[in-house]
Amino acid sequence: MPDTPVFAAAAVAAPHALAAETGRAILAEGGNAVEAMAAMAATIAVVYPHMNAVGGDGFWLVREPGGRVRAIEACGPAGRLATAKRYRDKGFDTIPNRGPDATVTVAGAVGGWKVALDYARSLGGRLPLATILADAIRFAREGCPVSQSEARGVPNEREALVAAPGFAETFLVEAKAPAVGAIRKLPALAETLAHLADAGLDDFYRGDVGREIAADLERLGSPVTRGDLEAFLARTVEPLSARLRAATVYAFPPPTQGLSALLILGIYERLGVKRSETVEHHHGLVEAVKRGFAIRDRVVTDPGRLRHDVALLLMPARFEREAAAIDMRRAAPFPLPPAKGDTIWMGAIDADGLAVSYIQSLYWEWGSGCVLPRTGVLWQNRGASFSLDPNAVNPLEPGRKPFHTLIPGLAMLGDGRVMAYGAMGGDGQPQFQAQIFTRCLDGIGVADAVDAPRWLLGRTWGQRSTTLKMESRFDAAILEGLARMGHEVEELGVPYSETCGHAGMLVKHPREGRVEAAHDPRSDGGAAGI
């Protein structure tokens, strides 16, 4: 069923209702959108642990009321012991996806919270850190119910996940996944968050918490050292942008795939499709995805090692060239190498018009599966995206940042509306963004744009096939038309599938002074406002 949209002076959207309520409460207490998002980020890490955690990474896009857009990069590099030789000597041809050898990179999310909250204070934010973290601490200490998404999920490489140190003791009940609604407490994580609330977020890297994290990682045999934690700092970077006819759209630069999100929209616009929800609309987007991904896979790597000027790839001439290569009567060949990922997207816009689009992730569901015993921190497996081939686009090297699928989205529309939007789902993220964005641009309301049936080209979330996967609510004429064009259409057989991600969107309407917000019925969340 469609999510009930919110129309309010200020609003938030999240894939879990408790995180949305945390954000709403912070706004009601006088916090701004950045403070609300930091609080939501802490809460979602506790209540939706299969999708994200304190031991993961995060990316922020923030638009100030005056129009300036800032980006906060909170992704950690490979540890100083993370060499290809280390893994080759241990008999690996690829980096493992689970267990201690999957804990390749520093977790950057908490560093991002710190940079964001420092920024929030420069904008007038005054809420203390203890208030920001209060809900997360309470849910970890007193417990919260297991979500539907977690309970129904079938994780990749389950046996290796269950065998990861600390996983079964923390997240399973008698060696089985808990039922929906079962109350889970995370006492060690509660104490860690409470300590950070008192000592400050920097303590996660350079204080008592950092010392305990490093000691546990060393005992596991992780290539991440205490020196790696102490050296890490999240940073503010310039976002990517592309000018469309009806909007300026923003995305995150490398090491994320934000480039592909903007390429898809720019290429699609040049195809001249007149109306959404037609065969032409979906065919054009699918073909734009193929072109955008081909460029992404050649270009995106650690930002300090780029070989291309990414801005030049977002010029109108490039959009025209790529669009001219698309046959609007026939599907181009596919697939490209897939990227997996499990993530959360959340958004917030306050009454002053400060807008935040935020992504937080572990990479695969549950990340490495390793739960550090002294702190209760679940660690990511983002480093599994590195290659052990030194000639690859993203080879494993100490200090190198891995390729990220994480891409929050922001747009400023020509009529003055401000839009924060995004989705989870690995390679699906730019695809889902393009679908909800083009629908909204065509006049479809926020809730309907997010609710409408979606597709996924390729495989993610453990899917083996590289077909064009489509939810069952699509009109039969669209399915048949795409199949005639040569698309390998696979009907998912369900009206709302998590294969097609968890998406959300908020739009600030300047004339009405209201925020319209909705989150995905495919998730456990929603929108809330004041």
Coordinates of N, CA, C and O in Angstrom, one line a residue, residues 247-309:
A247 N 15.8 21.6 -13.8 CA 16.4 21.5 -12.5 C 17.9 21.5 -12.6 O 18.5 21.1 -13.6
T248 N 18.5 21.8 -11.5 CA 19.9 21.5 -11.2 C 20.0 20.4 -10.2 O 19.4 20.4 -9.2
V249 N 20.7 19.3 -10.6 CA 20.7 18.1 -9.8 C 22.1 17.9 -9.2 O 23.1 18.2 -9.9
Y250 N 22.2 17.4 -8.0 CA 23.4 17.3 -7.3 C 23.6 15.8 -6.9 O 22.7 15.1 -6.6
A251 N 24.9 15.4 -6.9 CA 25.2 14.0 -6.4 C 26.6 14.0 -5.8 O 27.3 15.0 -5.9
F252 N 27.0 12.9 -5.2 CA 28.3 12.9 -4.6 C 29.4 12.5 -5.6 O 29.2 11.6 -6.4
P253 N 30.5 13.1 -5.4 CA 31.7 12.8 -6.3 C 32.3 11.5 -6.0 O 32.0 10.8 -5.0
P254 N 33.3 11.0 -6.8 CA 34.0 9.8 -6.4 C 34.6 9.9 -5.0 O 35.0 11.0 -4.6
P255 N 34.7 8.8 -4.3 CA 34.6 7.4 -4.7 C 33.2 6.8 -4.9 O 33.1 5.6 -5.0
T256 N 32.2 7.6 -4.9 CA 30.8 7.1 -5.0 C 30.5 7.1 -6.5 O 31.1 7.7 -7.4
Q257 N 29.4 6.4 -6.8 CA 28.8 6.3 -8.2 C 27.9 7.5 -8.5 O 27.1 7.4 -9.4
G258 N 28.0 8.6 -7.8 CA 27.1 9.7 -8.0 C 27.2 10.2 -9.5 O 26.2 10.7 -10.0
L259 N 28.4 10.1 -10.1 CA 28.5 10.4 -11.5 C 27.5 9.7 -12.3 O 26.9 10.3 -13.2
S260 N 27.2 8.4 -12.1 CA 26.3 7.7 -12.9 C 24.9 8.2 -12.7 O 24.1 8.2 -13.7
A261 N 24.5 8.6 -11.5 CA 23.2 9.2 -11.3 C 22.9 10.4 -12.2 O 21.8 10.6 -12.7
L262 N 23.9 11.3 -12.2 CA 23.7 12.5 -13.0 C 23.8 12.2 -14.5 O 23.1 12.8 -15.3
L263 N 24.6 11.3 -14.9 CA 24.7 10.9 -16.3 C 23.4 10.3 -16.8 O 22.9 10.7 -17.9
I264 N 22.8 9.5 -16.0 CA 21.5 8.9 -16.4 C 20.4 9.9 -16.6 O 19.7 9.9 -17.6
L265 N 20.3 10.9 -15.7 CA 19.3 12.0 -15.9 C 19.6 12.9 -17.1 O 18.7 13.2 -17.8
G266 N 20.9 13.2 -17.2 CA 21.3 14.1 -18.4 C 21.1 13.4 -19.7 O 20.6 14.0 -20.7
I267 N 21.5 12.1 -19.8 CA 21.3 11.4 -21.1 C 19.8 11.2 -21.4 O 19.4 11.4 -22.5
Y268 N 19.1 10.8 -20.3 CA 17.6 10.6 -20.5 C 16.9 11.9 -21.0 O 16.1 11.8 -22.0
E269 N 17.3 13.0 -20.5 CA 16.6 14.2 -20.9 C 16.8 14.5 -22.4 O 15.9 15.0 -23.1
R270 N 18.0 14.2 -22.9 CA 18.3 14.4 -24.3 C 17.6 13.5 -25.2 O 17.6 13.7 -26.5
L271 N 16.9 12.5 -24.7 CA 16.2 11.5 -25.6 C 14.8 12.1 -26.0 O 14.2 11.6 -26.9
G272 N 14.4 13.2 -25.3 CA 13.2 13.9 -25.7 C 11.9 13.1 -25.4 O 10.9 13.3 -26.1
V273 N 11.9 12.2 -24.4 CA 10.7 11.5 -24.1 C 9.6 12.5 -23.5 O 9.9 13.3 -22.7
K274 N 8.4 12.4 -24.0 CA 7.4 13.4 -23.8 C 6.6 13.1 -22.5 O 6.2 14.1 -21.8
R275 N 6.5 11.8 -22.1 CA 5.6 11.5 -20.9 C 6.1 10.3 -20.2 O 6.6 9.4 -20.8
S276 N 6.0 10.4 -18.8 CA 6.4 9.3 -18.0 C 5.4 8.2 -18.1 O 4.2 8.4 -18.6
E277 N 5.7 7.0 -17.5 CA 4.8 5.8 -17.5 C 4.4 5.4 -18.9 O 3.3 5.0 -19.1
T278 N 5.4 5.4 -19.8 CA 5.2 4.9 -21.1 C 6.3 3.9 -21.4 O 7.3 3.9 -20.7
V279 N 6.2 3.2 -22.5 CA 7.3 2.3 -22.9 C 8.5 3.1 -23.2 O 9.6 2.7 -22.8
E280 N 8.4 4.3 -23.8 CA 9.5 5.1 -24.2 C 10.2 5.6 -22.9 O 11.4 5.7 -22.8
H281 N 9.4 6.0 -21.9 CA 10.0 6.5 -20.6 C 10.9 5.4 -20.0 O 12.1 5.7 -19.7
H282 N 10.4 4.2 -19.9 CA 11.2 3.2 -19.2 C 12.3 2.7 -20.1 O 13.5 2.4 -19.6
H283 N 12.1 2.5 -21.4 CA 13.2 2.1 -22.3 C 14.3 3.1 -22.2 O 15.5 2.8 -22.2
G284 N 13.9 4.4 -22.3 CA 15.0 5.5 -22.3 C 15.8 5.5 -21.0 O 17.0 5.6 -21.1
L285 N 15.1 5.3 -19.9 CA 15.9 5.2 -18.6 C 16.8 4.0 -18.6 O 17.9 4.1 -18.1
V286 N 16.3 2.9 -19.0 CA 17.1 1.7 -18.9 C 18.4 1.8 -19.8 O 19.5 1.5 -19.4
E287 N 18.2 2.4 -21.0 CA 19.3 2.6 -21.9 C 20.3 3.6 -21.4 O 21.5 3.5 -21.5
A288 N 19.7 4.7 -20.7 CA 20.6 5.7 -20.1 C 21.4 5.1 -18.9 O 22.6 5.4 -18.7
V289 N 20.8 4.1 -18.2 CA 21.5 3.4 -17.1 C 22.7 2.7 -17.7 O 23.8 2.7 -17.2
K290 N 22.5 2.0 -18.8 CA 23.6 1.2 -19.5 C 24.8 2.2 -19.8 O 25.9 1.9 -19.6
R291 N 24.4 3.3 -20.4 CA 25.5 4.2 -20.8 C 26.2 4.8 -19.6 O 27.4 5.0 -19.6
G292 N 25.4 5.2 -18.6 CA 26.0 5.8 -17.4 C 26.9 4.8 -16.7 O 27.9 5.2 -16.2
F293 N 26.5 3.6 -16.6 CA 27.2 2.6 -15.9 C 28.6 2.3 -16.6 O 29.6 2.0 -16.0
A294 N 28.5 2.3 -17.9 CA 29.7 2.0 -18.7 C 30.8 3.1 -18.4 O 32.0 2.8 -18.2
I295 N 30.4 4.3 -18.3 CA 31.3 5.4 -18.0 C 31.8 5.3 -16.5 O 33.0 5.4 -16.2
R296 N 30.8 5.1 -15.6 CA 31.2 4.9 -14.2 C 32.2 3.9 -14.0 O 33.2 4.1 -13.2
D297 N 32.1 2.7 -14.6 CA 33.0 1.6 -14.4 C 34.4 1.9 -14.9 O 35.4 1.2 -14.5
R298 N 34.5 2.8 -15.8 CA 35.9 3.2 -16.3 C 36.5 4.3 -15.5 O 37.7 4.4 -15.6
V299 N 35.7 5.0 -14.8 CA 36.2 6.3 -14.3 C 36.3 6.3 -12.7 O 37.3 6.8 -12.2
V300 N 35.3 5.8 -12.0 CA 35.2 6.1 -10.6 C 36.2 5.3 -9.8 O 36.2 4.0 -9.9
T301 N 36.9 6.0 -9.0 CA 37.9 5.3 -8.1 C 38.2 6.3 -7.0 O 37.5 7.3 -6.8
D302 N 39.2 6.0 -6.2 CA 39.6 6.9 -5.1 C 39.8 8.3 -5.6 O 40.4 8.5 -6.7
P303 N 39.2 9.3 -5.0 CA 39.3 10.7 -5.5 C 40.7 11.2 -5.7 O 40.9 12.1 -6.6
G304 N 41.7 10.7 -5.0 CA 43.0 11.2 -5.1 C 43.8 10.5 -6.3 O 44.9 10.8 -6.5
R305 N 43.1 9.5 -6.9 CA 43.7 8.8 -8.0 C 42.9 8.8 -9.3 O 43.1 7.9 -10.2
L306 N 42.1 9.8 -9.4 CA 41.2 9.9 -10.7 C 42.1 10.2 -11.9 O 43.0 11.0 -11.8
R307 N 41.8 9.6 -13.0 CA 42.5 9.8 -14.2 C 41.7 10.7 -15.2 O 42.1 11.0 -16.3
H308 N 40.4 11.0 -14.8 CA 39.5 11.8 -15.7 C 39.0 13.0 -14.9 O 38.9 13.0 -13.7
D309 N 38.8 14.1 -15.6 CA 38.1 15.2 -15.1 C 36.6 15.0 -15.1 O 35.9 15.0 -16.2

